[in-house]
Short mmCIF file of C-alpha atoms in Angstrom, two decimals:
data_model
loop_
_atom_site.label_atom_id
_atom_site.label_comp_id
_atom_site.label_asym_id
_atom_site.label_seq_id
_atom_site.Cartn_x
_atom_site.Cartn_y
_atom_site.Cartn_z
CA MET A 740 -152.76 -51.40 131.25
CA ILE A 741 -153.30 -54.89 132.63
CA GLY A 742 -153.50 -57.48 129.91
CA ARG A 743 -155.63 -60.63 129.85
CA ARG A 744 -152.59 -62.86 130.45
CA THR A 745 -151.56 -60.94 133.56
CA PHE A 746 -155.14 -60.80 134.83
CA GLY A 747 -155.49 -64.55 134.34
CA LYS A 748 -152.77 -65.18 136.92
CA ALA A 749 -154.91 -63.41 139.53
CA VAL A 750 -157.93 -65.45 138.53
CA SER A 751 -156.10 -68.68 139.21
CA LEU A 752 -154.97 -67.35 142.58
CA GLY A 753 -158.44 -66.15 143.47
CA THR A 754 -160.15 -69.49 143.03
CA GLY A 755 -157.83 -71.57 145.20
CA THR A 756 -158.78 -73.05 148.53
CA ALA A 757 -155.93 -71.64 150.62
CA ALA A 758 -153.83 -68.51 150.78
CA ALA A 759 -151.57 -68.48 147.75
CA ALA A 760 -149.37 -65.49 148.47
CA SER A 761 -148.05 -63.36 151.31
CA LEU A 762 -146.99 -59.75 151.53
CA ALA A 763 -143.72 -60.80 149.95
CA GLY A 764 -145.64 -61.42 146.76
CA LEU A 765 -146.48 -57.71 146.52
CA GLN A 766 -142.96 -56.51 145.89
CA GLY A 767 -143.04 -54.17 142.93
CA ALA A 768 -146.78 -53.57 143.16
CA PRO A 769 -147.64 -49.89 143.76
CA ALA A 770 -149.76 -48.99 146.75
CA ALA A 771 -153.12 -47.28 146.31
CA SER A 772 -152.83 -43.63 145.44
CA ALA A 773 -155.21 -40.74 145.06
CA ALA A 774 -152.89 -39.19 142.45
CA PRO A 775 -154.08 -38.83 138.82
CA ARG A 776 -153.78 -41.94 136.67
CA PRO A 777 -150.66 -41.97 134.50
CA GLU A 778 -151.21 -42.04 130.77
CA GLY A 779 -149.95 -44.96 128.72
CA ARG A 780 -149.14 -47.23 131.68
CA PRO A 781 -147.07 -50.12 130.25
CA GLU A 782 -148.32 -53.63 130.97
CA ASP A 783 -145.19 -54.71 132.82
CA THR A 784 -145.74 -52.03 135.49
CA ALA A 785 -149.38 -52.88 136.05
CA PRO A 786 -150.56 -52.78 139.68
CA ALA A 787 -151.14 -56.08 141.40
CA ALA A 788 -153.33 -57.38 144.20
CA PRO A 789 -152.24 -60.23 146.45
CA GLY A 790 -153.61 -63.68 145.86
CA THR A 791 -155.71 -65.58 148.35
CA GLY A 792 -158.25 -68.36 148.29
CA SER A 793 -161.95 -68.08 148.93
CA GLY A 794 -162.74 -68.74 152.58
CA THR A 795 -159.49 -67.40 154.02
CA HIS A 796 -161.37 -64.99 156.30
CA THR A 797 -164.65 -65.41 158.17
CA SER A 798 -165.21 -61.94 159.61
CA PHE A 799 -164.32 -58.27 159.32
CA SER A 800 -162.06 -56.53 161.81
CA THR A 801 -164.31 -53.46 162.15
CA LEU A 802 -168.12 -53.08 161.97
CA LYS A 803 -169.63 -49.61 162.25
CA GLN A 804 -172.94 -47.75 162.10
CA VAL A 805 -173.77 -44.31 160.69
CA LYS A 806 -176.91 -42.30 159.99
CA ALA A 807 -177.15 -41.67 156.26
CA GLY A 808 -180.25 -40.34 154.54
CA LEU A 809 -183.24 -42.51 155.43
CA LEU A 810 -181.12 -45.18 157.08
CA GLY A 811 -178.87 -46.11 159.90
CA VAL A 812 -176.32 -47.96 157.76
CA GLY A 813 -174.29 -50.84 159.11
CA TYR A 814 -170.99 -51.36 157.35
CA ALA A 815 -167.63 -53.05 157.56
CA GLU A 816 -164.45 -51.03 157.19
CA GLU A 817 -160.91 -52.20 156.48
CA GLY A 818 -157.70 -50.38 155.65
CA PRO A 819 -156.12 -47.00 156.44
CA ARG A 820 -158.51 -44.22 157.44
CA HIS A 821 -157.12 -41.77 154.89
CA GLY A 822 -156.54 -44.19 152.03
CA PRO A 823 -158.39 -43.82 148.72
CA VAL A 824 -161.85 -45.30 149.14
CA VAL A 825 -163.37 -48.41 147.61
CA ILE A 826 -167.05 -49.11 148.31
CA CYS A 827 -168.03 -52.74 147.73
CA LEU A 828 -171.73 -53.48 147.21
CA HIS A 829 -173.36 -56.87 147.69
CA GLY A 830 -176.33 -58.48 145.95
CA TRP A 831 -179.21 -60.83 146.78
CA PRO A 832 -179.32 -63.27 148.54
CA TYR A 833 -175.97 -62.20 149.95
CA ASP A 834 -174.51 -59.67 152.37
CA ILE A 835 -171.23 -58.00 153.26
CA HIS A 836 -169.50 -61.40 153.62
CA SER A 837 -169.28 -61.58 149.84
CA TYR A 838 -166.29 -59.27 150.37
CA VAL A 839 -164.82 -60.84 153.50
CA ASP A 840 -161.73 -61.97 151.55
CA VAL A 841 -161.67 -59.04 149.10
CA ALA A 842 -161.52 -56.29 151.72
CA PRO A 843 -158.24 -57.39 153.40
CA LEU A 844 -156.57 -57.72 150.01
CA LEU A 845 -157.45 -54.15 149.08
CA ALA A 846 -156.65 -52.85 152.56
CA ALA A 847 -153.17 -54.35 152.23
CA GLN A 848 -152.76 -52.26 149.08
CA GLY A 849 -153.55 -49.06 150.99
CA TYR A 850 -157.25 -48.71 150.23
CA ARG A 851 -159.92 -47.75 152.73
CA VAL A 852 -162.59 -50.36 152.03
CA ILE A 853 -166.24 -49.70 152.95
CA VAL A 854 -168.71 -52.61 152.68
CA PRO A 855 -172.27 -51.55 153.60
CA TYR A 856 -175.31 -53.68 154.25
CA LEU A 857 -177.91 -52.59 151.70
CA ARG A 858 -181.31 -51.46 152.96
CA GLY A 859 -183.22 -54.34 154.52
CA HIS A 860 -180.06 -56.33 155.24
CA GLY A 861 -178.03 -56.98 158.38
CA THR A 862 -177.68 -54.06 160.77
CA THR A 863 -178.92 -51.42 158.30
CA ARG A 864 -182.24 -50.01 159.57
CA PHE A 865 -184.76 -47.41 158.47
CA LEU A 866 -184.68 -44.43 160.80
CA SER A 867 -188.45 -43.99 160.67
CA PRO A 868 -191.18 -46.65 160.86
CA HIS A 869 -193.17 -44.53 158.41
CA THR A 870 -190.66 -44.70 155.54
CA VAL A 871 -191.94 -46.82 152.66
CA ARG A 872 -190.00 -50.07 152.43
CA ASN A 873 -189.08 -49.32 148.84
CA ALA A 874 -186.28 -51.09 146.97
CA GLN A 875 -186.56 -49.51 143.53
CA GLN A 876 -183.18 -49.02 141.92
CA SER A 877 -182.78 -45.26 142.35
CA ALA A 878 -183.70 -45.46 146.05
CA VAL A 879 -180.94 -47.98 146.71
CA ALA A 880 -178.45 -45.88 144.71
CA LEU A 881 -179.33 -42.77 146.70
CA ASP A 882 -178.60 -44.74 149.88
CA ILE A 883 -174.99 -45.07 148.72
CA VAL A 884 -174.70 -41.38 147.84
CA ALA A 885 -176.09 -40.56 151.30
CA LEU A 886 -173.56 -42.93 152.88
CA MET A 887 -170.72 -41.20 151.04
CA ASP A 888 -172.02 -37.84 152.27
CA ALA A 889 -172.29 -39.10 155.85
CA LEU A 890 -168.73 -40.43 155.78
CA LYS A 891 -167.48 -37.28 153.98
CA ILE A 892 -166.28 -39.32 151.00
CA GLU A 893 -166.18 -37.08 147.96
CA LYS A 894 -165.23 -39.74 145.43
CA ALA A 895 -164.68 -43.51 145.51
CA VAL A 896 -164.11 -46.57 143.42
CA LEU A 897 -167.44 -48.42 143.36
CA ALA A 898 -167.42 -52.19 142.93
CA GLY A 899 -170.35 -54.57 143.01
CA PHE A 900 -172.24 -57.59 141.77
CA ASP A 901 -175.97 -58.32 141.34
CA TRP A 902 -177.92 -55.54 143.16
CA GLY A 903 -174.51 -54.04 143.90
CA SER A 904 -173.56 -53.79 140.22
CA ARG A 905 -176.86 -52.13 139.42
CA THR A 906 -176.43 -49.67 142.28
CA ALA A 907 -172.85 -48.82 141.34
CA ASP A 908 -173.84 -48.41 137.68
CA ILE A 909 -176.60 -45.96 138.63
CA VAL A 910 -174.36 -43.86 140.86
CA ALA A 911 -171.77 -43.73 138.07
CA ALA A 912 -174.41 -42.73 135.51
CA LEU A 913 -176.29 -40.11 137.55
CA TRP A 914 -173.53 -38.78 139.83
CA PRO A 915 -170.32 -39.27 137.80
CA GLU A 916 -168.44 -36.75 139.94
CA ARG A 917 -168.66 -39.20 142.87
CA VAL A 918 -167.13 -42.19 141.06
CA LYS A 919 -163.39 -42.46 140.47
CA ALA A 920 -163.68 -45.86 138.78
CA LEU A 921 -166.12 -48.75 138.53
CA VAL A 922 -166.01 -52.55 138.75
CA SER A 923 -169.30 -54.01 137.58
CA VAL A 924 -169.93 -57.75 137.54
CA SER A 925 -172.21 -58.65 134.60
CA GLY A 926 -171.79 -55.24 133.01
CA TYR A 927 -174.56 -52.67 132.64
CA LEU A 928 -177.48 -53.63 134.87
CA VAL A 929 -179.65 -50.51 135.01
CA THR A 930 -183.24 -51.76 134.95
CA ASP A 931 -185.54 -50.72 132.13
CA VAL A 932 -189.01 -51.51 133.54
CA GLU A 933 -190.69 -51.23 130.13
CA MET A 934 -188.21 -53.65 128.57
CA GLN A 935 -188.75 -56.02 131.50
CA LYS A 936 -192.31 -56.53 130.28
CA ARG A 937 -191.03 -58.34 127.19
CA PRO A 938 -190.42 -62.10 127.45
CA LEU A 939 -186.91 -63.53 127.33
CA LEU A 940 -185.89 -66.83 125.81
CA PRO A 941 -187.33 -69.71 127.88
CA GLN A 942 -183.93 -70.78 129.23
CA ALA A 943 -183.30 -67.25 130.51
CA GLU A 944 -186.77 -67.08 132.05
CA TYR A 945 -186.12 -70.39 133.80
CA ALA A 946 -183.09 -68.92 135.58
CA TRP A 947 -185.28 -66.16 137.00
CA TRP A 948 -187.79 -68.55 138.62
CA TYR A 949 -187.69 -66.83 142.03
CA GLN A 950 -188.51 -63.46 140.47
CA TYR A 951 -191.88 -64.86 139.38
CA TYR A 952 -192.34 -66.71 142.65
CA PHE A 953 -191.96 -63.40 144.50
CA ALA A 954 -194.67 -61.90 142.31
CA THR A 955 -197.17 -64.18 144.06
CA GLU A 956 -198.57 -64.02 147.58
CA ARG A 957 -197.22 -67.51 148.10
CA GLY A 958 -193.71 -66.30 147.35
CA ARG A 959 -194.09 -63.33 149.67
CA LEU A 960 -195.16 -65.58 152.50
CA ALA A 961 -192.14 -67.81 151.86
CA MET A 962 -189.88 -64.81 152.40
CA VAL A 963 -191.71 -63.75 155.55
CA ASP A 964 -191.33 -67.18 157.14
CA PRO A 965 -187.76 -67.54 158.52
CA GLY A 966 -187.43 -71.24 157.71
CA ASN A 967 -188.69 -70.98 154.15
CA ARG A 968 -186.66 -67.82 153.58
CA ARG A 969 -183.44 -69.47 154.64
CA ALA A 970 -184.10 -72.62 152.58
CA LEU A 971 -185.00 -70.58 149.50
CA CYS A 972 -181.87 -68.44 149.72
CA ARG A 973 -179.70 -71.52 150.22
CA LEU A 974 -181.24 -73.08 147.11
CA VAL A 975 -180.42 -69.96 145.09
CA TRP A 976 -176.80 -70.16 146.27
CA ASP A 977 -176.57 -73.78 145.13
CA ILE A 978 -178.11 -73.09 141.71
CA VAL A 979 -176.28 -69.92 140.71
CA SER A 980 -172.83 -70.95 141.99
CA PRO A 981 -172.66 -74.60 140.92
CA THR A 982 -168.87 -74.92 141.33
CA TRP A 983 -168.49 -73.07 144.64
CA ASP A 984 -167.72 -75.51 147.44
CA PHE A 985 -168.98 -73.42 150.37
CA ASP A 986 -169.85 -74.96 153.74
CA ASP A 987 -172.83 -74.53 156.06
CA ALA A 988 -170.97 -72.05 158.26
CA THR A 989 -170.27 -69.78 155.28
CA PHE A 990 -173.95 -69.66 154.39
CA ALA A 991 -174.97 -69.19 158.03
CA ARG A 992 -172.77 -66.10 158.42
CA THR A 993 -174.57 -64.44 155.52
CA ALA A 994 -178.02 -65.78 156.42
CA ALA A 995 -177.86 -63.84 159.70
CA ALA A 996 -178.31 -60.70 157.58
CA PHE A 997 -181.67 -62.04 156.35
CA GLU A 998 -183.13 -61.62 159.85
CA ASN A 999 -183.45 -57.87 159.35
CA PRO A 1000 -187.10 -56.96 160.09
CA ASP A 1001 -187.48 -55.30 156.67
CA TYR A 1002 -185.73 -58.01 154.66
CA ALA A 1003 -188.82 -59.68 153.19
CA ALA A 1004 -190.49 -56.38 152.31
CA ILE A 1005 -187.37 -55.04 150.59
CA VAL A 1006 -186.68 -58.19 148.57
CA ILE A 1007 -190.29 -58.59 147.45
CA HIS A 1008 -190.63 -54.93 146.46
CA ASN A 1009 -187.37 -54.99 144.50
CA TYR A 1010 -188.41 -57.88 142.28
CA ARG A 1011 -192.02 -56.80 141.89
CA TRP A 1012 -190.97 -53.25 141.01
CA ARG A 1013 -188.63 -54.53 138.31
CA LEU A 1014 -191.55 -56.34 136.64
CA GLY A 1015 -193.82 -53.31 136.89
CA LEU A 1016 -195.96 -55.05 139.52
CA ALA A 1017 -195.25 -52.63 142.38
CA ASP A 1018 -195.21 -48.85 142.40
CA GLY A 1019 -192.21 -46.76 143.23
CA GLU A 1020 -192.38 -43.39 144.99
CA ARG A 1021 -192.84 -40.00 143.40
CA ARG A 1022 -189.73 -38.70 145.11
CA TYR A 1023 -187.68 -40.96 142.82
CA ASP A 1024 -189.52 -40.28 139.55
CA ARG A 1025 -186.96 -37.77 138.30
CA TYR A 1026 -184.14 -40.25 138.74
CA GLU A 1027 -186.03 -43.08 137.04
CA LYS A 1028 -186.78 -40.79 134.09
CA ARG A 1029 -183.08 -40.15 133.71
CA LEU A 1030 -182.35 -43.87 133.90
CA ALA A 1031 -185.02 -44.92 131.39
CA PRO A 1032 -182.93 -44.12 128.27
CA ARG A 1033 -180.02 -46.18 129.67
CA PRO A 1034 -177.52 -43.32 130.23
CA VAL A 1035 -173.89 -43.99 129.44
CA ILE A 1036 -171.17 -44.39 132.06
CA ALA A 1037 -167.97 -42.44 131.51
CA ALA A 1038 -166.03 -43.62 134.57
CA PRO A 1039 -163.07 -45.97 133.95
CA THR A 1040 -164.64 -49.41 134.15
CA VAL A 1041 -163.66 -53.05 134.51
CA VAL A 1042 -166.44 -55.52 133.76
CA LEU A 1043 -166.21 -59.07 135.09
CA ASP A 1044 -168.36 -61.93 133.83
CA ALA A 1045 -168.61 -65.32 135.52
CA GLU A 1046 -168.79 -68.27 133.13
CA ARG A 1047 -170.96 -70.42 135.44
CA ASP A 1048 -173.35 -67.62 136.35
CA PRO A 1049 -176.74 -68.48 134.77
CA PHE A 1050 -177.50 -64.78 134.25
CA THR A 1051 -174.34 -64.03 132.28
CA GLY A 1052 -174.31 -63.68 128.50
CA PRO A 1053 -171.56 -64.99 126.22
CA ASP A 1054 -169.76 -61.63 126.02
CA ASP A 1055 -170.23 -57.91 126.60
CA SER A 1056 -171.81 -57.05 123.24
CA ALA A 1057 -175.25 -56.36 124.75
CA TYR A 1058 -174.00 -53.43 126.84
CA ARG A 1059 -170.52 -52.45 125.62
CA ASP A 1060 -171.82 -49.17 124.14
CA ARG A 1061 -173.05 -48.04 127.59
CA PHE A 1062 -169.46 -47.58 128.79
CA THR A 1063 -167.74 -44.66 127.09
CA GLY A 1064 -164.61 -44.26 129.23
CA ALA A 1065 -161.54 -46.44 129.63
CA TYR A 1066 -162.77 -50.03 129.69
CA ARG A 1067 -161.60 -53.61 130.26
CA TYR A 1068 -163.59 -56.83 130.11
CA HIS A 1069 -162.65 -60.18 131.70
CA ARG A 1070 -164.52 -63.48 131.76
CA LEU A 1071 -163.73 -65.85 134.64
CA ASP A 1072 -163.99 -69.54 133.78
CA GLY A 1073 -165.52 -71.87 136.35
CA ILE A 1074 -166.88 -69.08 138.58
CA GLY A 1075 -170.53 -68.57 139.54
CA HIS A 1076 -172.76 -65.67 140.50
CA ASN A 1077 -171.19 -64.67 143.85
CA LEU A 1078 -167.99 -63.69 142.09
CA PRO A 1079 -166.20 -61.67 144.79
CA GLN A 1080 -166.56 -64.45 147.36
CA GLU A 1081 -165.76 -67.23 144.90
CA ALA A 1082 -162.78 -65.45 143.32
CA PRO A 1083 -161.67 -62.74 145.75
CA ALA A 1084 -158.20 -62.12 144.35
CA ALA A 1085 -159.57 -61.73 140.82
CA PHE A 1086 -162.12 -59.24 142.09
CA ALA A 1087 -159.54 -57.32 144.12
CA ARG A 1088 -157.25 -57.21 141.11
CA ALA A 1089 -160.10 -55.79 139.00
CA VAL A 1090 -160.53 -52.97 141.54
CA VAL A 1091 -156.84 -52.09 141.34
CA GLU A 1092 -156.97 -52.34 137.56
CA ALA A 1093 -159.99 -50.02 137.30
CA ASP A 1094 -158.35 -47.52 139.65
CA HIS A 1095 -155.30 -47.33 137.36
CA LEU A 1096 -157.03 -47.18 133.96
#
């Protein structure tokens, strides 16, 4: 297994401002493999991911499009075509660029890395104008299953944060045969709509200010208006990642994904649905019923928490019992909400770690 001391070295590499290692630094690190995980892996033979600083890359080498379920999904792809697959899932208000430094690191280790735009983001489009612009949790998770089917991917490592963590958690819980391993930032994020009706402590409620803003018509109009939408999303970046020194160009590359014609509708529905203020669709009722009791996840899992993320608790005690398989937990000091873009090497290392648990 990978111990906390070894993992900490990757954290320090992942938060630097320039590339901290080259391919020479990978000597002795095994490449990705689809073979079964060895039992009792000693710590000194733990797999490694290369180190690099946030902001090393600004774009992906390959952008593609595929019809999958209800969507034409836009996605980035890096790495060998027949390598074991890692699917990286972004959150809000972010896009595929959260993984612009992670993907090359994993590709260099032999992984085929798929980074899709979620529904309502970037180049992902609904195939029919009549499809409800629904962003309830099971709908988004089914998008990823449909993407895997379209790309003929039987099983993958799923890794995500924010909406991406929730989506990966749901796929792992409801379709465990499709998930080889899981990396989930902030742990178990399956939404319990009934529990969401109960108030949190005031400090926690304060962090969710935009969720309540979106419950109003005023908040919806702010998301519809391009200028207000961009300013609001930029404010969220500043608040939830207080130590991340990103520049205007970094934000602009992601903000382009907010110009999707369904962006406002998807974002507003997601947050209103979570609070029980917007209906879902009957077609998803059976999945939501299965999610309501908070089903356990048996896939090998690495959970990452970011110390400067306002939504992160002090430890994993609130959800540890939801993960019943091999499990590791790491807390990253000085990192905010957009963990894979702020600490790409740490995130990449967590993927390799999960894949070898």
